[in-house]
Amino acid sequence: MNLPIPYPDPMPLPAPVWLLRTLLLLTFFLHVLFMNCLLGGTAVALVCTMRRKSSEFSVRLAGDLGRLLPSVFAFTITLGVAPLLFLQVMYGQFLYASSILIGVPWLAIIGMVVLAYYGVYFFSMKGHEPNGKTTAVLALVVLLLASIAFVYSNNFTLMLAPERWLDLYHSNASGWNLNWSEPSLLPRYLHFVLGALAVSGLGLVVMGLREREDGYRQWLIEQGSLLFTGTTLLNVGVGFWFLVKLPGPVRLAFVGGNGFATALLGVGMLLPLAAIAHLIMAKANKSPKRQLAIGVSCGVLTVAAMVVMRDVLRNLALAPCFSPNRLPVAPQWGVILLFVLFFIAGLATLYYMLRKAAVATRMRVAATQKLQ
Amino acid sequence: MNYPVWQLGFPGGLLIAAVAVLHVFISHFAIGGGAYLVLTERRAYSHNDSELLGYVRLHSKFFVLLTVVLGAVTGVGIWFTIGLVSPEATSSLIHTFVWGWAIEWVLFFVEIAAALIYAYHWDTLDRQTHLIVGWIYFVAAWASLVVINGIITYMLTPGRWLETGNFWDGFFNPTYWPSLFIRTAMAVGLAGIFGLVTAMWEPSPLRERVVRWAGWWLVLGIASLLPLSRWYFHDFPSYSRAYFSGMYTAVHHALLGGAVCTGVALALALVFALIRPKLMNPVVVAVLLVAGISVMATGEYLREFSRYPYVINSYIYANDIRVGQVESIVANGVAKASPWVEGSADDPHAYGRELFVIECGSCHSVAGYRAMRKITRGWDAKFASEILLHLPAVRETMPPFVGDEHDRAALGRYLASLMPATPSGANEKELGQQVFAIHCALCHSVGGQRRPLDLKGTDPEGIAGMLGTLGDINPDMPPFTGTDAEGHALAVYLSDPRQ
């Protein structure tokens, strides 16, 4: 069958594939962490505002999340820009084609992000005293974020299925499409959304670890561990469903056909189990800090493994027709060096500002407590 | 050609314009506004003015809500939109400048972090550190303009890049510096306008103090636009400088509108901000906002228009077809070059429509914006397919038709089908006038500015004779395809065009 795959850009890649891929995966990993905290965090905040009458800690958590979420939103977007950039360099002809086919929902993401963002700011201003209005706004935000995630799942599965493009284009060229006929669409989407909830559970554990007040700290850790454990166990099942729905050759690669892919899947299943084990054991531990930290680290490493696995899946799915490794390369080393310098300077500046802000906040909190 | 075409029912360029104008309006404010914040804060400290400090604190919250949310997200929005509308050009830009964008991303990151820390740490950070964070914000924001400006100006004037393909040749191109200065001036002016917006929330007499202070920013920014525009325009490619000579009504109107808005903004700023700040009120601020966005939109429109027929000058045409591809598509036909067309076998009309979508759809719609129905009214298929051979001669802003003979005939048939009309008139002169409208008015005017035809007093028979040899007069003229009677009527009209 002749697939309508656009030819790649005639210009060579401006950097070696390994560098582009490293940056793609690194920045995407960071993006996913923040995105998960955003999606899961707003869902948690929604539940908190619904429980505002029965749980004092819920009200408190809603207030804390209200302070955090606008920044989490900002960094979700900022960290999302970089992977999208590197993805376009390597896989542009697939991504542009699939984006155009679902043009309307794809562009609607921008409007949905703006709405959700302002919703989060609204919650941030009212989060310390939640009411019905905040609950309604948060419900809308969660719905918008979940819809954005769904459109992403559609595009990133459709870009791997050029055999479906012509039918979609000829049935609707105005971009009113979604990738409904993709068997792995729903399990993939659910897998990622449940993963987001799980990671936000880890976020609660981290918030607990940084909390000074005993009761609230324990509650945060408990709720976070519970959220992580529950969603992760559920996700094991969804993960199998996802695996079963993958195209035959790709699935086979993950169950023995390809050593690296299979090992990754193994690691990706063991790490969350290790995380759960540590979170449970920490409950019985008198000074659980270390154990919790290990549990959280295992959870974060799971995300890293999943990010690499997702990339392996993409390359396996495209293998019959494309690999970025076959593209000509002409690295712009001078500009790459300049980027590295900017990157280091940017990190240093960021460190300087965050440190100053953190120290100043701590001093202010201490001063306030002294006054009280 | 290489990609599917997103068929919106209107040219995708309009969508880009809508998202882009909103974005540049906010993003230029995000740059100038950064300097406005720190300098206002410093002013408040040095004058020991706690009221002014209260104002700048409030302004910083407004600033973050507008720039970090709507400004940043619409920036990503432009990227989404250009990928959907001009994927080929977007891919090319990304391949050429990915590391420029990567640097831009670092700056964006620092910018966002600094903006949030600045706006939410008024009570925690000491004054000195708070000011430093504000300066970090401004430097990162302006530096992101320094980077993106190279990519935007490259599209209009790629300069030596066309020969060398070198990143820096494309980046520091002929319009880089004037554009950087003009955008910086715009940023300063917009900082003033938005400073006035939040000033309206303050009570008197603080309000007057802020109005005067913001007014200086506005006047400084707007007043520098005129000399900077002249410099910028001077470095435009020579072919596009000709577009400004009055031959395009849209350009003429845009220039006029831009000049009026600039003048209005300057006059309002002088009167209501500097001379009588007490009189400044929300209505005037609203007018200034509208004037500001209009100036910005005009500038962007003229820059984009000047790029025609290209989206990347001399490299990719406005309809996303690469200049380097033209030869092979002309030789082999569109159906071979594009996997997205269904071909002509079953339905030639549908094939013509597909060609229209690919080749014309980025600038023209059938019945809406730049409607083809108005242009092709009364065309016959032969005339339409002949016109397609001469598009760059018809309008300097149009890319050539790309395709083989079969494609050209199919698109010609489709265009002719859009608005069939047979010329008719109460007398020969009226008929001639209609024939002129159909066959000549696309390129010529009678008594107008655009390629005027002055044949008044010429023998009609002589003119009718010339209609058979138009190609000899000018190889860019398509043959006259009307009937003999229509030809004669046209000749009568041209020999005495008075009503």
PDB file of C-alpha atoms in Angstrom, chain B residues 187-425:
ATOM      1  CA  ALA B 187       7.229  47.495  23.405  1.00  0.00           C
ATOM      2  CA  VAL B 188       8.002  50.776  25.194  1.00  0.00           C
ATOM      3  CA  GLY B 189       4.838  52.379  23.814  1.00  0.00           C
ATOM      4  CA  LEU B 190       2.640  49.447  24.819  1.00  0.00           C
ATOM      5  CA  ALA B 191       4.129  49.468  28.322  1.00  0.00           C
ATOM      6  CA  GLY B 192       2.801  53.021  28.536  1.00  0.00           C
ATOM      7  CA  ILE B 193      -0.651  52.113  27.237  1.00  0.00           C
ATOM      8  CA  PHE B 194      -1.068  49.240  29.688  1.00  0.00           C
ATOM      9  CA  GLY B 195       0.359  51.430  32.444  1.00  0.00           C
ATOM     10  CA  LEU B 196      -2.557  53.756  31.757  1.00  0.00           C
ATOM     11  CA  VAL B 197      -5.009  50.842  31.948  1.00  0.00           C
ATOM     12  CA  THR B 198      -4.120  50.048  35.552  1.00  0.00           C
ATOM     13  CA  ALA B 199      -3.730  53.743  36.387  1.00  0.00           C
ATOM     14  CA  MET B 200      -7.470  54.073  35.832  1.00  0.00           C
ATOM     15  CA  TRP B 201      -8.042  51.894  38.921  1.00  0.00           C
ATOM     16  CA  GLU B 202      -6.171  54.336  41.149  1.00  0.00           C
ATOM     17  CA  PRO B 203      -7.658  57.350  42.947  1.00  0.00           C
ATOM     18  CA  SER B 204      -6.547  60.903  42.336  1.00  0.00           C
ATOM     19  CA  PRO B 205      -3.883  62.391  42.739  1.00  0.00           C
ATOM     20  CA  LEU B 206      -1.858  59.151  42.377  1.00  0.00           C
ATOM     21  CA  ARG B 207      -3.717  58.552  39.153  1.00  0.00           C
ATOM     22  CA  GLU B 208      -2.415  61.755  37.572  1.00  0.00           C
ATOM     23  CA  ARG B 209       1.135  60.961  38.655  1.00  0.00           C
ATOM     24  CA  VAL B 210       0.963  57.529  37.071  1.00  0.00           C
ATOM     25  CA  VAL B 211      -0.797  58.827  33.954  1.00  0.00           C
ATOM     26  CA  ARG B 212       1.974  61.334  33.321  1.00  0.00           C
ATOM     27  CA  TRP B 213       4.692  58.754  33.973  1.00  0.00           C
ATOM     28  CA  ALA B 214       3.061  56.140  31.695  1.00  0.00           C
ATOM     29  CA  GLY B 215       2.362  58.876  29.162  1.00  0.00           C
ATOM     30  CA  TRP B 216       6.087  59.483  28.710  1.00  0.00           C
ATOM     31  CA  TRP B 217       6.574  55.822  27.836  1.00  0.00           C
ATOM     32  CA  LEU B 218       3.791  55.969  25.340  1.00  0.00           C
ATOM     33  CA  VAL B 219       5.022  59.157  23.690  1.00  0.00           C
ATOM     34  CA  LEU B 220       8.616  57.942  23.571  1.00  0.00           C
ATOM     35  CA  GLY B 221       7.642  54.617  22.030  1.00  0.00           C
ATOM     36  CA  ILE B 222       5.158  55.958  19.496  1.00  0.00           C
ATOM     37  CA  ALA B 223       7.235  58.958  18.452  1.00  0.00           C
ATOM     38  CA  SER B 224      10.198  56.756  17.559  1.00  0.00           C
ATOM     39  CA  LEU B 225       8.056  54.598  15.289  1.00  0.00           C
ATOM     40  CA  LEU B 226       8.125  56.996  12.351  1.00  0.00           C
ATOM     41  CA  PRO B 227      11.904  57.331  11.810  1.00  0.00           C
ATOM     42  CA  LEU B 228      12.384  53.641  12.625  1.00  0.00           C
ATOM     43  CA  SER B 229       9.726  52.586  10.090  1.00  0.00           C
ATOM     44  CA  ARG B 230      11.542  54.548   7.408  1.00  0.00           C
ATOM     45  CA  TRP B 231      14.777  52.743   8.209  1.00  0.00           C
ATOM     46  CA  TYR B 232      12.988  49.375   8.292  1.00  0.00           C
ATOM     47  CA  PHE B 233      11.234  50.020   5.001  1.00  0.00           C
ATOM     48  CA  HIS B 234      14.486  51.135   3.400  1.00  0.00           C
ATOM     49  CA  ASP B 235      15.891  47.640   3.936  1.00  0.00           C
ATOM     50  CA  PHE B 236      12.887  45.824   2.459  1.00  0.00           C
ATOM     51  CA  PRO B 237      13.519  43.788  -0.692  1.00  0.00           C
ATOM     52  CA  SER B 238      13.241  46.086  -3.705  1.00  0.00           C
ATOM     53  CA  TYR B 239      10.417  44.083  -5.271  1.00  0.00           C
ATOM     54  CA  SER B 240       8.221  44.501  -2.220  1.00  0.00           C
ATOM     55  CA  ARG B 241       9.034  48.188  -1.790  1.00  0.00           C
ATOM     56  CA  ALA B 242       7.133  48.624  -5.035  1.00  0.00           C
ATOM     57  CA  TYR B 243       3.985  47.301  -3.320  1.00  0.00           C
ATOM     58  CA  PHE B 244       3.932  50.512  -1.297  1.00  0.00           C
ATOM     59  CA  SER B 245       3.803  52.792  -4.316  1.00  0.00           C
ATOM     60  CA  GLY B 246       0.021  52.877  -4.390  1.00  0.00           C
ATOM     61  CA  MET B 247      -0.635  49.962  -6.710  1.00  0.00           C
ATOM     62  CA  TYR B 248      -2.313  47.893  -3.990  1.00  0.00           C
ATOM     63  CA  THR B 249      -5.356  49.464  -2.411  1.00  0.00           C
ATOM     64  CA  ALA B 250      -5.154  47.219   0.652  1.00  0.00           C
ATOM     65  CA  VAL B 251      -1.563  48.312   1.312  1.00  0.00           C
ATOM     66  CA  HIS B 252      -2.479  51.915   0.738  1.00  0.00           C
ATOM     67  CA  HIS B 253      -5.373  51.674   3.220  1.00  0.00           C
ATOM     68  CA  ALA B 254      -3.240  49.855   5.771  1.00  0.00           C
ATOM     69  CA  LEU B 255      -0.516  52.502   5.550  1.00  0.00           C
ATOM     70  CA  LEU B 256      -3.071  55.253   5.915  1.00  0.00           C
ATOM     71  CA  GLY B 257      -4.816  53.494   8.807  1.00  0.00           C
ATOM     72  CA  GLY B 258      -1.516  52.829  10.558  1.00  0.00           C
ATOM     73  CA  ALA B 259      -0.441  56.447  10.182  1.00  0.00           C
ATOM     74  CA  VAL B 260      -3.776  57.748  11.468  1.00  0.00           C
ATOM     75  CA  CYS B 261      -3.728  55.407  14.486  1.00  0.00           C
ATOM     76  CA  THR B 262      -0.139  56.405  15.304  1.00  0.00           C
ATOM     77  CA  GLY B 263      -1.048  60.081  15.023  1.00  0.00           C
ATOM     78  CA  VAL B 264      -4.167  59.659  17.146  1.00  0.00           C
ATOM     79  CA  ALA B 265      -2.257  57.758  19.822  1.00  0.00           C
ATOM     80  CA  LEU B 266       0.466  60.382  19.904  1.00  0.00           C
ATOM     81  CA  ALA B 267      -1.983  63.277  20.078  1.00  0.00           C
ATOM     82  CA  LEU B 268      -4.074  61.632  22.793  1.00  0.00           C
ATOM     83  CA  ALA B 269      -0.977  60.790  24.799  1.00  0.00           C
ATOM     84  CA  LEU B 270       0.313  64.370  24.555  1.00  0.00           C
ATOM     85  CA  VAL B 271      -2.980  65.975  25.507  1.00  0.00           C
ATOM     86  CA  PHE B 272      -4.461  63.549  28.015  1.00  0.00           C
ATOM     87  CA  ALA B 273      -1.308  62.160  29.602  1.00  0.00           C
ATOM     88  CA  LEU B 274       1.336  64.886  29.509  1.00  0.00           C
ATOM     89  CA  ILE B 275      -0.500  68.222  29.259  1.00  0.00           C
ATOM     90  CA  ARG B 276      -3.780  67.525  31.121  1.00  0.00           C
ATOM     91  CA  PRO B 277      -3.401  64.189  32.964  1.00  0.00           C
ATOM     92  CA  LYS B 278      -6.477  65.027  35.031  1.00  0.00           C
ATOM     93  CA  LEU B 279      -8.602  64.593  31.926  1.00  0.00           C
ATOM     94  CA  MET B 280      -7.383  61.067  31.194  1.00  0.00           C
ATOM     95  CA  ASN B 281     -10.298  58.643  31.434  1.00  0.00           C
ATOM     96  CA  PRO B 282     -11.144  55.018  30.587  1.00  0.00           C
ATOM     97  CA  VAL B 283     -12.627  55.970  27.213  1.00  0.00           C
ATOM     98  CA  VAL B 284      -9.387  57.588  26.068  1.00  0.00           C
ATOM     99  CA  VAL B 285      -7.450  54.578  27.383  1.00  0.00           C
ATOM    100  CA  ALA B 286      -9.757  52.278  25.413  1.00  0.00           C
ATOM    101  CA  VAL B 287      -9.139  54.340  22.266  1.00  0.00           C
ATOM    102  CA  LEU B 288      -5.394  54.118  22.916  1.00  0.00           C
ATOM    103  CA  LEU B 289      -5.643  50.335  23.294  1.00  0.00           C
ATOM    104  CA  VAL B 290      -7.515  50.072  19.999  1.00  0.00           C
ATOM    105  CA  ALA B 291      -5.008  52.417  18.328  1.00  0.00           C
ATOM    106  CA  GLY B 292      -2.137  50.365  19.763  1.00  0.00           C
ATOM    107  CA  ILE B 293      -3.432  47.032  18.526  1.00  0.00           C
ATOM    108  CA  SER B 294      -4.235  48.614  15.141  1.00  0.00           C
ATOM    109  CA  VAL B 295      -0.702  49.945  14.721  1.00  0.00           C
ATOM    110  CA  MET B 296       0.669  46.552  15.692  1.00  0.00           C
ATOM    111  CA  ALA B 297      -1.713  44.736  13.320  1.00  0.00           C
ATOM    112  CA  THR B 298      -0.869  47.139  10.490  1.00  0.00           C
ATOM    113  CA  GLY B 299       2.839  46.577  10.943  1.00  0.00           C
ATOM    114  CA  GLU B 300       2.445  42.805  10.941  1.00  0.00           C
ATOM    115  CA  TYR B 301       0.101  42.912   7.948  1.00  0.00           C
ATOM    116  CA  LEU B 302       2.464  45.054   5.878  1.00  0.00           C
ATOM    117  CA  ARG B 303       5.416  42.847   6.764  1.00  0.00           C
ATOM    118  CA  GLU B 304       3.510  39.719   5.790  1.00  0.00           C
ATOM    119  CA  PHE B 305       2.176  41.346   2.623  1.00  0.00           C
ATOM    120  CA  SER B 306       5.686  42.404   1.639  1.00  0.00           C
ATOM    121  CA  ARG B 307       6.738  38.772   1.706  1.00  0.00           C
ATOM    122  CA  TYR B 308       4.329  37.840  -1.068  1.00  0.00           C
ATOM    123  CA  PRO B 309       4.525  35.777  -3.204  1.00  0.00           C
ATOM    124  CA  TYR B 310       6.659  33.967  -0.668  1.00  0.00           C
ATOM    125  CA  VAL B 311       6.295  32.867   2.909  1.00  0.00           C
ATOM    126  CA  ILE B 312      10.081  32.512   3.089  1.00  0.00           C
ATOM    127  CA  ASN B 313      11.502  34.872   0.516  1.00  0.00           C
ATOM    128  CA  SER B 314      12.726  33.113  -2.647  1.00  0.00           C
ATOM    129  CA  TYR B 315      12.537  29.752  -0.883  1.00  0.00           C
ATOM    130  CA  ILE B 316       8.930  28.760  -0.147  1.00  0.00           C
ATOM    131  CA  TYR B 317       5.873  30.286  -1.792  1.00  0.00           C
ATOM    132  CA  ALA B 318       2.906  31.625   0.152  1.00  0.00           C
ATOM    133  CA  ASN B 319       0.954  28.482  -0.743  1.00  0.00           C
ATOM    134  CA  ASP B 320       3.609  26.358   0.990  1.00  0.00           C
ATOM    135  CA  ILE B 321       5.122  25.073  -2.271  1.00  0.00           C
ATOM    136  CA  ARG B 322       8.894  25.077  -2.333  1.00  0.00           C
ATOM    137  CA  VAL B 323      10.530  27.088  -5.121  1.00  0.00           C
ATOM    138  CA  GLY B 324      12.854  24.155  -5.676  1.00  0.00           C
ATOM    139  CA  GLN B 325       9.906  21.817  -6.261  1.00  0.00           C
ATOM    140  CA  VAL B 326       8.309  23.820  -9.057  1.00  0.00           C
ATOM    141  CA  GLU B 327      10.188  22.309 -11.965  1.00  0.00           C
ATOM    142  CA  SER B 328       9.402  18.714 -11.118  1.00  0.00           C
ATOM    143  CA  ILE B 329       5.719  19.413 -10.427  1.00  0.00           C
ATOM    144  CA  VAL B 330       5.371  21.253 -13.729  1.00  0.00           C
ATOM    145  CA  ALA B 331       6.951  18.267 -15.461  1.00  0.00           C
ATOM    146  CA  ASN B 332       5.075  15.493 -13.661  1.00  0.00           C
ATOM    147  CA  GLY B 333       1.826  17.044 -12.502  1.00  0.00           C
ATOM    148  CA  VAL B 334       0.313  17.648  -9.087  1.00  0.00           C
ATOM    149  CA  ALA B 335      -1.200  14.165  -8.763  1.00  0.00           C
ATOM    150  CA  LYS B 336       2.314  12.669  -8.780  1.00  0.00           C
ATOM    151  CA  ALA B 337       3.684  15.217  -6.318  1.00  0.00           C
ATOM    152  CA  SER B 338       0.886  15.150  -3.778  1.00  0.00           C
ATOM    153  CA  PRO B 339      -0.338  11.946  -2.178  1.00  0.00           C
ATOM    154  CA  TRP B 340      -3.390  13.852  -0.926  1.00  0.00           C
ATOM    155  CA  VAL B 341      -5.229  14.502  -4.191  1.00  0.00           C
ATOM    156  CA  GLU B 342      -7.641  11.878  -5.434  1.00  0.00           C
ATOM    157  CA  GLY B 343      -6.891  12.601  -9.081  1.00  0.00           C
ATOM    158  CA  SER B 344      -9.004  13.460 -12.078  1.00  0.00           C
ATOM    159  CA  ALA B 345     -10.146  10.084 -13.333  1.00  0.00           C
ATOM    160  CA  ASP B 346     -13.670  10.119 -11.890  1.00  0.00           C
ATOM    161  CA  ASP B 347     -14.528  13.728 -11.403  1.00  0.00           C
ATOM    162  CA  PRO B 348     -12.541  16.470 -13.186  1.00  0.00           C
ATOM    163  CA  HIS B 349     -14.467  19.201 -11.355  1.00  0.00           C
ATOM    164  CA  ALA B 350     -13.543  17.731  -7.980  1.00  0.00           C
ATOM    165  CA  TYR B 351      -9.936  17.509  -9.124  1.00  0.00           C
ATOM    166  CA  GLY B 352     -10.001  21.169 -10.119  1.00  0.00           C
ATOM    167  CA  ARG B 353     -11.305  21.987  -6.670  1.00  0.00           C
ATOM    168  CA  GLU B 354      -8.493  19.977  -5.078  1.00  0.00           C
ATOM    169  CA  LEU B 355      -5.977  21.965  -7.102  1.00  0.00           C
ATOM    170  CA  PHE B 356      -7.651  25.198  -6.031  1.00  0.00           C
ATOM    171  CA  VAL B 357      -7.364  24.179  -2.390  1.00  0.00           C
ATOM    172  CA  ILE B 358      -3.663  23.383  -2.747  1.00  0.00           C
ATOM    173  CA  GLU B 359      -2.542  26.247  -4.938  1.00  0.00           C
ATOM    174  CA  CYS B 360      -4.928  29.119  -4.175  1.00  0.00           C
ATOM    175  CA  GLY B 361      -6.572  28.298  -0.853  1.00  0.00           C
ATOM    176  CA  SER B 362      -3.907  29.812   1.379  1.00  0.00           C
ATOM    177  CA  CYS B 363      -4.882  33.318   0.185  1.00  0.00           C
ATOM    178  CA  HIS B 364      -8.249  32.989  -1.560  1.00  0.00           C
ATOM    179  CA  SER B 365     -11.653  31.684  -0.634  1.00  0.00           C
ATOM    180  CA  VAL B 366     -14.405  30.869  -3.103  1.00  0.00           C
ATOM    181  CA  ALA B 367     -16.952  33.350  -1.815  1.00  0.00           C
ATOM    182  CA  GLY B 368     -15.494  35.069   1.269  1.00  0.00           C
ATOM    183  CA  TYR B 369     -12.115  36.699   1.815  1.00  0.00           C
ATOM    184  CA  ARG B 370     -10.381  37.605  -1.485  1.00  0.00           C
ATOM    185  CA  ALA B 371     -13.293  35.806  -3.122  1.00  0.00           C
ATOM    186  CA  MET B 372     -12.519  34.053  -6.377  1.00  0.00           C
ATOM    187  CA  ARG B 373     -16.159  34.386  -7.454  1.00  0.00           C
ATOM    188  CA  LYS B 374     -15.711  38.126  -7.762  1.00  0.00           C
ATOM    189  CA  ILE B 375     -12.499  37.769  -9.714  1.00  0.00           C
ATOM    190  CA  THR B 376     -13.528  34.979 -12.073  1.00  0.00           C
ATOM    191  CA  ARG B 377     -16.996  36.301 -12.881  1.00  0.00           C
ATOM    192  CA  GLY B 378     -17.711  35.500 -16.528  1.00  0.00           C
ATOM    193  CA  TRP B 379     -14.435  33.694 -17.200  1.00  0.00           C
ATOM    194  CA  ASP B 380     -14.443  30.841 -19.668  1.00  0.00           C
ATOM    195  CA  ALA B 381     -12.310  27.766 -19.058  1.00  0.00           C
ATOM    196  CA  LYS B 382      -9.778  28.606 -21.761  1.00  0.00           C
ATOM    197  CA  PHE B 383      -9.314  32.146 -20.524  1.00  0.00           C
ATOM    198  CA  ALA B 384      -8.924  30.902 -16.924  1.00  0.00           C
ATOM    199  CA  SER B 385      -6.320  28.326 -17.863  1.00  0.00           C
ATOM    200  CA  GLU B 386      -4.442  30.959 -19.885  1.00  0.00           C
ATOM    201  CA  ILE B 387      -4.472  33.367 -16.951  1.00  0.00           C
ATOM    202  CA  LEU B 388      -2.920  30.631 -14.819  1.00  0.00           C
ATOM    203  CA  LEU B 389       0.167  30.787 -17.024  1.00  0.00           C
ATOM    204  CA  HIS B 390       0.716  34.424 -16.112  1.00  0.00           C
ATOM    205  CA  LEU B 391      -0.130  34.730 -12.410  1.00  0.00           C
ATOM    206  CA  PRO B 392       3.030  36.591 -11.319  1.00  0.00           C
ATOM    207  CA  ALA B 393       2.391  39.069 -14.138  1.00  0.00           C
ATOM    208  CA  VAL B 394      -1.249  39.488 -13.128  1.00  0.00           C
ATOM    209  CA  ARG B 395      -0.239  40.239  -9.534  1.00  0.00           C
ATOM    210  CA  GLU B 396       3.356  40.499  -8.396  1.00  0.00           C
ATOM    211  CA  THR B 397       2.208  39.024  -5.097  1.00  0.00           C
ATOM    212  CA  MET B 398       1.033  35.723  -6.619  1.00  0.00           C
ATOM    213  CA  PRO B 399       3.101  32.560  -6.854  1.00  0.00           C
ATOM    214  CA  PRO B 400       3.153  30.902 -10.273  1.00  0.00           C
ATOM    215  CA  PHE B 401       0.701  28.144 -11.043  1.00  0.00           C
ATOM    216  CA  VAL B 402       2.465  24.842 -10.548  1.00  0.00           C
ATOM    217  CA  GLY B 403       1.338  21.756 -12.445  1.00  0.00           C
ATOM    218  CA  ASP B 404       1.226  20.183 -15.874  1.00  0.00           C
ATOM    219  CA  GLU B 405      -1.062  21.070 -18.789  1.00  0.00           C
ATOM    220  CA  HIS B 406      -3.712  18.672 -17.593  1.00  0.00           C
ATOM    221  CA  ASP B 407      -3.736  20.292 -14.123  1.00  0.00           C
ATOM    222  CA  ARG B 408      -3.917  23.764 -15.592  1.00  0.00           C
ATOM    223  CA  ALA B 409      -6.911  22.849 -17.710  1.00  0.00           C
ATOM    224  CA  ALA B 410      -8.655  21.246 -14.713  1.00  0.00           C
ATOM    225  CA  LEU B 411      -8.088  24.249 -12.455  1.00  0.00           C
ATOM    226  CA  GLY B 412      -9.125  26.566 -15.298  1.00  0.00           C
ATOM    227  CA  ARG B 413     -12.393  24.662 -15.711  1.00  0.00           C
ATOM    228  CA  TYR B 414     -13.024  24.826 -11.979  1.00  0.00           C
ATOM    229  CA  LEU B 415     -12.343  28.574 -11.776  1.00  0.00           C
ATOM    230  CA  ALA B 416     -14.613  29.210 -14.761  1.00  0.00           C
ATOM    231  CA  SER B 417     -17.383  27.262 -13.058  1.00  0.00           C
ATOM    232  CA  LEU B 418     -17.410  29.477  -9.965  1.00  0.00           C
ATOM    233  CA  MET B 419     -19.340  32.415 -11.382  1.00  0.00           C
ATOM    234  CA  PRO B 420     -20.489  31.834 -14.958  1.00  0.00           C
ATOM    235  CA  ALA B 421     -21.892  34.962 -16.572  1.00  0.00           C
ATOM    236  CA  THR B 422     -22.477  36.010 -20.148  1.00  0.00           C
ATOM    237  CA  PRO B 423     -21.764  39.642 -20.864  1.00  0.00           C
ATOM    238  CA  SER B 424     -24.778  41.553 -22.099  1.00  0.00           C
ATOM    239  CA  GLY B 425     -25.696  45.186 -22.433  1.00  0.00           C
TER     240      GLY B 425
END
